[in-house]
């Protein structure tokens, strides 16, 4: 597969986008049928003949692919021999052993193309110097993709990684970068460190922050408090991205910040309800991904477990393909409180609007068969807020009144920064599964 230098597909009209996706989807289904043991058996079992597969209109006839099937026997999904594998990526493996994802040279070109389109939509060009302040090693796909994408647009890369704050700070003060890719909480930490030494982060000249791994927008696409802080302290435009190694595809905000752009030549996205049926246009549901043009470990109808909605109206940037909303939460984190559905992210976002709260996490218990009990544990900056007044403030923002407990900063942080987890734990699920 050769990828064009200029982005085109997302700017096409809906009819052309559909025709392109149909063609690429038929190619991908035929390819996996011929090369993947897992899908050949599955398609034979469901009596689906790839020769009669008509593309998007037949997509629902293919079974969904569960993450568990992939982690149980990844070799069944591998479509290429050892000599064709250029790189073995690994997922972060937060809940289980990392998944190993073989990438061919064409897959690496696809990654570079995907990420170059994302960076161009952010307004980055060959004139930019961009710090990649996330792991480019540890076999992660993301850091490699950022590097390849920035190289493809001709930008200069500064591969600081994320392990040493001192190294990142020294680099950004010496090398005059204009952009940075990192998790937003690291960007905030860097700004605070600079400020503590009397340096205003805005004077560094970083004008674009591509934020990965954590949300910087609310459900209505406005910046959340973390996104606002970053924009203000760095005097930069902040961009959200959504991606996973299994999808091998990233969705990134453009300069209009109106959701993560879907690149129609690289992926088909469905939004499904709990029963596996498509939701109405614009409604929330689970993101089910069928990446296109993948050779090493292509997946059909992969259940991501992430709850999002598709924004189908054309974007002000001129791209007509849909955008993906910020992730509302994970399917398995969905809470049922008094008949309403809510995700921990939404509760955390309501908490972050209360300035006096310093750190917080959410816990869920299943005391009753039909309703979950939600507890919010917080530590406060010097404040006269009480557990009662916080619960009251949260109930005004949410549709229920959570239980609130105030603890010391040390107690809350010990629970959030659990040494057994790579990521901060902001949601503890004590419900029996
Ligand atoms: Zn746009």
Short mmCIF file of C-alpha atoms and ligand atoms in Angstrom, two decimals:
data_model
loop_
_atom_site.label_atom_id
_atom_site.label_comp_id
_atom_site.label_asym_id
_atom_site.label_seq_id
_atom_site.Cartn_x
_atom_site.Cartn_y
_atom_site.Cartn_z
CA UNK A 1 0.00 0.00 0.00
CA UNK A 2 1.34 3.44 -0.85
CA UNK A 3 -0.07 6.43 0.95
CA UNK A 4 -0.49 9.86 -0.66
CA UNK A 5 1.53 12.88 0.46
CA UNK A 6 -1.58 15.03 0.66
CA UNK A 7 -4.68 14.27 2.71
CA UNK A 8 -7.75 13.88 0.54
CA UNK A 9 -10.22 11.21 1.62
CA UNK A 10 -11.69 13.05 4.63
CA UNK A 11 -12.45 16.10 2.44
CA UNK A 12 -14.48 14.05 -0.07
CA UNK A 13 -18.28 14.09 -0.01
CA UNK A 14 -20.21 11.41 1.91
CA UNK A 15 -20.90 9.36 -1.22
CA UNK A 16 -17.23 9.18 -2.24
CA UNK A 17 -16.18 8.37 1.33
CA UNK A 18 -18.66 5.50 1.44
CA UNK A 19 -17.48 4.15 -1.93
CA UNK A 20 -13.83 4.32 -0.79
CA UNK A 21 -14.60 2.57 2.52
CA UNK A 22 -16.61 -0.13 0.74
CA UNK A 23 -13.72 -0.92 -1.56
CA UNK A 24 -11.10 -0.97 1.21
CA UNK A 25 -13.34 -2.97 3.54
CA UNK A 26 -13.95 -5.66 0.91
CA UNK A 27 -10.16 -5.81 0.36
CA UNK A 28 -9.53 -6.14 4.12
CA UNK A 29 -12.15 -8.87 4.65
CA UNK A 30 -10.79 -10.83 1.67
CA UNK A 31 -7.25 -10.42 3.02
CA UNK A 32 -8.03 -11.67 6.53
CA UNK A 33 -10.05 -14.58 5.15
CA UNK A 34 -7.01 -15.64 3.15
CA UNK A 35 -4.40 -15.04 5.87
CA UNK A 36 -5.91 -15.23 9.38
CA UNK A 37 -6.73 -18.63 10.93
CA UNK A 38 -9.12 -16.99 13.38
CA UNK A 39 -11.20 -15.12 10.81
CA UNK A 40 -11.16 -17.87 8.19
CA UNK A 41 -12.73 -20.24 10.73
CA UNK A 42 -15.13 -17.59 11.99
CA UNK A 43 -16.32 -16.60 8.52
CA UNK A 44 -16.70 -20.26 7.56
CA UNK A 45 -18.65 -20.92 10.80
CA UNK A 46 -21.01 -18.03 10.08
CA UNK A 47 -21.31 -19.19 6.46
CA UNK A 48 -20.14 -15.80 5.20
CA UNK A 49 -18.53 -16.12 1.81
CA UNK A 50 -16.03 -13.26 1.35
CA UNK A 51 -16.79 -13.29 -2.40
CA UNK A 52 -20.36 -12.18 -1.68
CA UNK A 53 -19.38 -9.58 0.97
CA UNK A 54 -20.63 -6.17 -0.22
CA UNK A 55 -18.84 -3.85 2.21
CA UNK A 56 -20.40 -1.53 4.80
CA UNK A 57 -23.95 -2.84 4.30
CA UNK A 58 -22.77 -6.35 5.22
CA UNK A 59 -20.50 -5.34 8.07
CA UNK A 60 -23.10 -6.28 10.70
CA UNK A 61 -23.00 -9.88 9.44
CA UNK A 62 -19.42 -10.29 10.68
CA UNK A 63 -19.11 -11.38 14.33
CA UNK A 64 -17.62 -8.93 16.84
CA UNK A 65 -14.02 -9.53 17.95
CA UNK A 66 -13.57 -9.55 21.73
CA UNK A 67 -10.32 -8.43 23.35
CA UNK A 68 -10.28 -11.75 25.24
CA UNK A 69 -10.19 -13.79 21.99
CA UNK A 70 -7.22 -11.73 20.86
CA UNK A 71 -5.26 -12.05 24.10
CA UNK A 72 -5.99 -15.78 24.43
CA UNK A 73 -4.40 -16.69 21.13
CA UNK A 74 -2.86 -13.77 19.22
CA UNK A 75 -1.02 -16.11 16.84
CA UNK A 76 -4.37 -17.02 15.24
CA UNK A 77 -4.76 -13.37 14.21
CA UNK A 78 -1.27 -12.95 12.74
CA UNK A 79 -1.44 -12.80 8.96
CA UNK A 80 2.26 -12.67 8.02
CA UNK A 81 5.39 -14.79 8.33
CA UNK A 82 8.47 -13.84 10.42
CA UNK A 83 10.37 -12.26 7.49
CA UNK A 84 7.55 -9.79 6.83
CA UNK A 85 7.51 -8.51 10.41
CA UNK A 86 9.39 -5.23 10.72
CA UNK A 87 8.56 -4.40 14.34
CA UNK A 88 6.88 -6.10 17.27
CA UNK A 89 4.84 -3.57 19.21
CA UNK A 90 3.43 -4.26 22.65
CA UNK A 91 0.41 -2.79 24.38
CA UNK A 92 0.81 -1.29 27.85
CA UNK A 93 -0.93 -4.28 29.47
CA UNK A 94 -2.53 -2.43 32.36
CA UNK A 95 -4.93 -5.27 33.13
CA UNK A 96 -3.19 -8.31 31.65
CA UNK A 97 -0.03 -9.40 29.86
CA UNK A 98 0.85 -6.94 27.06
CA UNK A 99 -0.44 -7.96 23.65
CA UNK A 100 2.29 -8.33 21.02
CA UNK A 101 1.28 -6.72 17.71
CA UNK A 102 3.39 -7.58 14.64
CA UNK A 103 3.86 -4.67 12.23
CA UNK A 104 4.97 -5.04 8.63
CA UNK A 105 6.81 -2.28 6.75
CA UNK A 106 3.52 -1.32 5.15
CA UNK A 107 1.90 -1.14 8.62
CA UNK A 108 4.65 1.26 9.73
CA UNK A 109 4.01 3.42 6.65
CA UNK A 110 0.31 3.34 7.49
CA UNK A 111 1.08 4.47 11.06
CA UNK A 112 3.29 7.28 9.76
CA UNK A 113 0.59 8.37 7.32
CA UNK A 114 -2.12 8.28 10.01
CA UNK A 115 -0.07 10.33 12.45
CA UNK A 116 1.15 12.80 9.80
CA UNK A 117 -2.49 13.58 8.93
CA UNK A 118 -3.25 14.05 12.64
CA UNK A 119 -0.32 16.44 13.15
CA UNK A 120 -1.15 18.39 9.98
CA UNK A 121 -4.74 18.80 11.19
CA UNK A 122 -3.21 20.36 14.35
CA UNK A 123 -1.36 22.84 12.15
CA UNK A 124 2.12 21.37 12.66
CA UNK A 125 4.48 21.72 9.66
CA UNK A 126 8.10 21.18 8.61
CA UNK A 127 8.90 24.46 10.40
CA UNK A 128 8.04 22.94 13.81
CA UNK A 129 10.24 21.42 16.48
CA UNK A 130 8.25 18.93 18.47
CA UNK A 131 9.10 17.29 21.79
CA UNK A 132 7.92 13.68 22.02
CA UNK A 133 7.62 13.48 25.82
CA UNK A 134 6.28 9.94 25.91
CA UNK A 135 7.94 6.53 25.64
CA UNK A 136 9.30 5.87 22.19
CA UNK A 137 10.86 2.65 23.48
CA UNK A 138 9.32 -0.09 25.64
CA UNK A 139 7.92 -1.50 22.36
CA UNK A 140 5.00 0.97 22.48
CA UNK A 141 3.26 1.74 19.22
CA UNK A 142 2.25 5.28 20.14
CA UNK A 143 5.70 6.86 20.58
CA UNK A 144 6.94 5.20 17.41
CA UNK A 145 3.86 6.48 15.52
CA UNK A 146 4.43 10.06 16.71
CA UNK A 147 8.06 9.91 15.65
CA UNK A 148 7.25 8.46 12.20
CA UNK A 149 4.39 10.92 11.66
CA UNK A 150 6.47 13.96 12.57
CA UNK A 151 9.29 12.76 10.33
CA UNK A 152 6.79 12.32 7.50
CA UNK A 153 5.70 15.97 7.71
CA UNK A 154 9.34 17.06 7.88
CA UNK A 155 9.22 18.43 11.45
CA UNK A 156 12.20 18.22 13.82
CA UNK A 157 11.74 15.74 16.66
CA UNK A 158 13.09 15.91 20.21
CA UNK A 159 12.72 12.42 21.69
CA UNK A 160 12.94 13.18 25.38
CA UNK A 161 10.65 10.36 26.53
CA UNK A 162 8.70 10.89 29.73
CA UNK A 163 10.91 9.28 32.40
CA UNK A 164 13.10 12.25 33.34
CA UNK A 165 11.37 15.55 34.03
CA UNK A 166 14.79 17.17 34.44
CA UNK A 167 15.82 16.06 30.94
CA UNK A 168 12.58 17.33 29.37
CA UNK A 169 12.90 20.68 31.15
CA UNK A 170 16.51 21.09 30.09
CA UNK A 171 15.66 20.15 26.48
CA UNK A 172 12.73 22.51 26.14
CA UNK A 173 14.77 25.38 27.57
CA UNK A 174 17.74 24.76 25.27
CA UNK A 175 16.14 23.67 21.97
CA UNK A 176 13.23 26.13 21.51
CA UNK A 177 10.48 23.63 20.62
CA UNK A 178 7.20 24.85 19.14
CA UNK A 179 5.10 21.77 19.95
CA UNK A 180 4.94 18.87 22.40
CA UNK A 181 3.24 15.46 22.49
CA UNK A 182 2.60 14.12 25.99
CA UNK A 183 0.00 13.14 28.58
CA UNK A 184 -1.71 16.32 29.79
CA UNK A 185 -0.88 15.75 33.45
CA UNK A 186 2.83 15.71 32.51
CA UNK A 187 2.41 18.99 30.60
CA UNK A 188 0.86 20.49 33.73
CA UNK A 189 3.65 19.15 35.94
CA UNK A 190 6.28 20.61 33.58
CA UNK A 191 4.54 24.00 33.66
CA UNK A 192 4.49 23.93 37.47
CA UNK A 193 8.17 23.01 37.64
CA UNK A 194 9.07 25.87 35.29
CA UNK A 195 6.98 28.31 37.32
CA UNK A 196 8.66 27.16 40.54
CA UNK A 197 12.01 28.26 39.09
CA UNK A 198 10.62 31.62 37.98
CA UNK A 199 10.17 30.70 34.30
CA UNK A 200 6.84 31.45 32.65
CA UNK A 201 6.01 28.36 30.50
CA UNK A 202 4.46 30.65 27.87
CA UNK A 203 7.93 32.12 27.14
CA UNK A 204 9.23 28.69 25.99
CA UNK A 205 7.32 29.09 22.70
CA UNK A 206 5.41 25.77 22.70
CA UNK A 207 2.22 26.75 20.87
CA UNK A 208 0.72 23.32 20.23
CA UNK A 209 0.22 20.60 22.85
CA UNK A 210 -0.95 17.25 21.51
CA UNK A 211 -2.46 15.56 24.56
CA UNK A 212 -2.57 11.78 24.70
CA UNK A 213 -4.02 9.23 27.12
CA UNK A 214 -6.16 11.53 29.25
CA UNK A 215 -9.15 13.67 28.26
CA UNK A 216 -8.75 17.43 27.84
CA UNK A 217 -12.30 18.07 26.66
CA UNK A 218 -15.74 17.75 28.22
CA UNK A 219 -18.54 15.86 26.52
CA UNK A 220 -19.69 19.13 24.88
CA UNK A 221 -16.16 19.50 23.40
CA UNK A 222 -15.26 22.54 25.53
CA UNK A 223 -11.89 22.25 27.28
CA UNK A 224 -12.09 20.59 30.70
CA UNK A 225 -10.30 22.27 33.66
CA UNK A 226 -7.03 20.42 32.85
CA UNK A 227 -7.24 21.45 29.17
CA UNK A 228 -8.00 25.06 30.19
CA UNK A 229 -5.03 25.18 32.55
CA UNK A 230 -2.66 23.87 29.87
CA UNK A 231 -3.93 26.31 27.25
CA UNK A 232 -3.55 29.19 29.64
CA UNK A 233 -0.20 28.33 31.25
CA UNK A 234 1.59 27.41 28.00
CA UNK A 235 -0.39 29.90 25.89
CA UNK A 236 -0.81 26.96 23.52
CA UNK A 237 -3.59 25.35 21.58
CA UNK A 238 -4.33 21.92 23.07
CA UNK A 239 -5.42 18.95 20.95
CA UNK A 240 -7.01 15.73 22.17
CA UNK A 241 -6.22 12.36 20.61
CA UNK A 242 -7.71 8.91 20.94
CA UNK A 243 -5.92 5.76 19.79
CA UNK A 244 -5.08 2.17 20.68
CA UNK A 245 -2.51 -0.34 19.50
CA UNK A 246 -5.21 -2.85 18.52
CA UNK A 247 -6.89 -0.28 16.25
CA UNK A 248 -3.46 0.91 15.02
CA UNK A 249 -5.20 4.18 14.27
CA UNK A 250 -5.40 7.61 15.96
CA UNK A 251 -8.21 10.17 15.99
CA UNK A 252 -7.00 13.71 16.59
CA UNK A 253 -8.63 17.12 17.04
CA UNK A 254 -8.06 19.66 14.27
CA UNK A 255 -7.52 23.37 14.97
CA UNK A 256 -11.28 23.74 15.54
CA UNK A 257 -11.18 21.30 18.48
CA UNK A 258 -14.42 19.66 17.40
CA UNK A 259 -13.65 15.98 18.05
CA UNK A 260 -11.13 13.40 16.82
CA UNK A 261 -11.08 13.23 13.03
CA UNK A 262 -11.71 9.83 11.48
CA UNK A 263 -9.52 9.14 8.48
CA UNK A 264 -11.88 7.15 6.24
CA UNK A 265 -9.15 5.41 4.25
CA UNK A 266 -7.73 3.93 7.50
CA UNK A 267 -10.63 2.75 9.63
CA UNK A 268 -14.36 2.00 9.78
CA UNK A 269 -16.03 2.83 13.09
CA UNK A 270 -19.39 1.57 14.35
CA UNK A 271 -21.09 2.79 17.53
CA UNK A 272 -23.11 -0.05 19.04
CA UNK A 273 -25.49 -0.44 21.98
CA UNK A 274 -25.25 -3.12 24.69
CA UNK A 275 -27.07 -5.61 22.45
CA UNK A 276 -24.61 -5.01 19.60
CA UNK A 277 -27.01 -2.96 17.44
CA UNK A 278 -26.11 0.41 15.89
CA UNK A 279 -27.19 3.41 18.00
CA UNK A 280 -29.03 6.34 16.34
CA UNK A 281 -26.74 8.96 14.72
CA UNK A 282 -24.97 10.99 17.37
CA UNK A 283 -25.91 8.73 20.33
CA UNK A 284 -23.37 7.24 22.74
CA UNK A 285 -22.35 3.60 22.47
CA UNK A 286 -19.34 1.32 22.30
CA UNK A 287 -16.68 2.07 19.68
CA UNK A 288 -16.24 -0.97 17.42
CA UNK A 289 -13.29 -0.63 15.07
CA UNK A 290 -12.37 -2.23 11.76
CA UNK A 291 -8.97 -0.84 10.74
CA UNK A 292 -8.31 -0.84 6.97
CA UNK A 293 -5.11 -1.63 5.12
CA UNK A 294 -3.50 -3.50 8.04
CA UNK A 295 -1.25 -6.47 7.17
CA UNK A 296 0.34 -7.83 10.36
CA UNK A 297 -2.56 -8.32 12.77
CA UNK A 298 -5.74 -6.92 11.19
CA UNK A 299 -8.91 -7.01 13.25
CA UNK A 300 -12.53 -6.99 12.14
CA UNK A 301 -15.20 -5.34 14.31
CA UNK A 302 -12.94 -5.07 17.36
CA UNK A 303 -14.80 -4.15 20.56
CA UNK A 304 -12.76 -1.39 22.17
CA UNK A 305 -14.91 -1.13 25.32
CA UNK A 306 -14.77 2.69 25.01
CA UNK A 307 -18.01 4.66 25.05
CA UNK A 308 -18.11 7.55 22.55
CA UNK A 309 -20.43 9.11 20.00
CA UNK A 310 -19.84 10.03 16.37
CA UNK A 311 -20.25 13.65 15.32
CA UNK A 312 -21.45 13.44 11.75
CA UNK A 313 -21.85 17.11 10.80
CA UNK A 314 -18.99 18.40 8.60
CA UNK A 315 -16.21 20.21 10.49
CA UNK A 316 -15.29 23.88 9.97
CA UNK A 317 -11.89 22.66 8.69
CA UNK A 318 -13.61 21.25 5.58
CA UNK A 319 -13.27 17.57 6.45
CA UNK A 320 -16.54 15.71 5.90
CA UNK A 321 -15.72 12.35 7.52
CA UNK A 322 -17.18 12.03 11.05
CA UNK A 323 -15.35 12.83 14.29
CA UNK A 324 -15.22 10.84 17.49
CA UNK A 325 -16.31 12.54 20.72
CA UNK A 326 -14.16 12.46 23.87
CA UNK A 327 -14.41 9.06 25.59
CA UNK A 328 -17.25 9.12 28.12
CA UNK A 329 -15.96 6.01 29.87
CA UNK A 330 -15.30 2.28 29.60
CA UNK A 331 -18.13 -0.16 29.00
CA UNK A 332 -17.25 -2.14 32.12
CA UNK A 333 -17.10 1.02 34.25
CA UNK A 334 -20.68 2.01 33.52
CA UNK A 335 -22.51 2.73 36.76
CA UNK A 336 -26.22 2.38 37.29
CA UNK A 337 -27.48 4.79 39.91
CA UNK A 338 -31.20 5.03 40.58
CA UNK A 339 -32.06 3.95 37.06
CA UNK A 340 -29.60 6.37 35.42
CA UNK A 341 -26.39 5.44 33.65
CA UNK A 342 -23.24 7.35 34.51
CA UNK A 343 -19.49 6.90 33.98
CA UNK A 344 -16.73 7.61 36.54
CA UNK A 345 -15.16 10.15 34.11
CA UNK A 346 -18.29 12.27 34.30
CA UNK A 347 -18.15 12.24 38.12
CA UNK A 348 -14.42 13.08 38.04
CA UNK A 349 -15.10 15.91 35.65
CA UNK A 350 -17.75 17.33 38.02
CA UNK A 351 -15.26 17.02 40.90
CA UNK A 352 -12.58 18.88 38.92
CA UNK A 353 -14.91 21.88 38.68
CA UNK A 354 -14.71 22.36 42.45
CA UNK A 355 -11.52 24.40 42.85
CA UNK A 356 -11.03 23.63 46.55
CA UNK A 357 -10.59 19.90 45.82
CA UNK A 358 -6.95 18.96 45.54
CA UNK A 359 -7.10 15.25 44.71
CA UNK A 360 -9.93 12.78 44.36
CA UNK A 361 -10.98 9.34 43.26
CA UNK A 362 -14.29 7.54 42.79
CA UNK A 363 -15.32 4.18 44.23
CA UNK A 364 -18.29 1.99 43.29
CA UNK A 365 -19.98 -0.72 45.35
CA UNK A 366 -22.87 -2.99 44.48
CA UNK A 367 -25.00 -2.96 47.60
CA UNK A 368 -28.25 -3.47 45.76
CA UNK A 369 -29.06 -5.61 42.78
CA UNK A 370 -30.34 -2.78 40.60
CA UNK A 371 -28.29 0.17 41.75
CA UNK A 372 -24.61 0.89 42.38
CA UNK A 373 -23.40 2.94 45.33
CA UNK A 374 -20.91 5.68 44.46
CA UNK A 375 -18.41 7.12 46.91
CA UNK A 376 -16.15 10.07 46.20
CA UNK A 377 -12.94 10.35 48.25
CA UNK A 378 -11.31 13.79 48.21
CA UNK A 379 -8.57 15.83 49.82
CA UNK A 380 -8.96 19.58 50.11
CA UNK A 381 -6.77 22.63 49.79
CA UNK A 382 -7.29 24.89 52.84
CA UNK A 383 -11.05 25.17 52.72
CA UNK A 384 -14.17 25.23 54.81
CA UNK A 385 -16.00 22.77 52.56
CA UNK A 386 -17.62 19.82 54.32
CA UNK A 387 -18.52 16.35 53.11
CA UNK A 388 -22.12 17.52 53.03
CA UNK A 389 -21.48 20.69 51.03
CA UNK A 390 -19.36 18.81 48.48
CA UNK A 391 -22.09 16.17 48.07
CA UNK A 392 -24.56 19.00 47.57
CA UNK A 393 -22.37 20.71 44.96
CA UNK A 394 -21.87 17.41 43.10
CA UNK A 395 -25.56 16.55 43.17
CA UNK A 396 -26.24 19.87 41.40
CA UNK A 397 -23.90 18.79 38.59
CA UNK A 398 -24.83 15.08 38.51
CA UNK A 399 -28.26 13.56 38.66
CA UNK A 400 -27.68 11.94 42.05
CA UNK A 401 -26.02 12.71 45.37
CA UNK A 402 -22.85 10.66 45.91
CA UNK A 403 -21.42 9.77 49.30
CA UNK A 404 -18.39 12.03 49.98
CA UNK A 405 -15.45 11.36 52.29
CA UNK A 406 -12.67 13.85 53.07
CA UNK A 407 -9.22 12.37 53.71
CA UNK A 408 -5.68 13.77 53.92
CA UNK A 409 -3.78 14.46 50.68
CA UNK A 410 -1.33 11.66 51.53
CA UNK A 411 -4.12 9.12 51.99
CA UNK A 412 -5.83 10.04 48.73
CA UNK A 413 -2.58 10.06 46.75
CA UNK A 414 -1.46 6.71 48.18
CA UNK A 415 -4.62 5.22 46.78
CA UNK A 416 -4.35 6.98 43.39
CA UNK A 417 -0.65 6.29 42.77
CA UNK A 418 -0.72 2.57 43.42
CA UNK A 419 2.77 1.10 42.71
CA UNK A 420 1.16 -1.94 41.05
CA UNK A 421 -0.38 0.26 38.34
CA UNK A 422 1.33 2.18 35.54
CA UNK A 423 -1.45 4.74 35.46
CA UNK A 424 -3.08 6.72 38.29
CA UNK A 425 -6.15 4.87 39.62
CA UNK A 426 -9.00 7.37 39.71
CA UNK A 427 -11.75 4.75 39.80
CA UNK A 428 -11.88 1.77 42.16
CA UNK A 429 -14.53 -0.75 41.28
CA UNK A 430 -15.58 -2.90 44.27
CA UNK A 431 -18.65 -4.28 42.53
CA UNK A 432 -18.78 -8.02 42.14
CA UNK A 433 -18.59 -8.84 38.45
ZN1 LIG B 1 -11.85 19.68 11.72
#
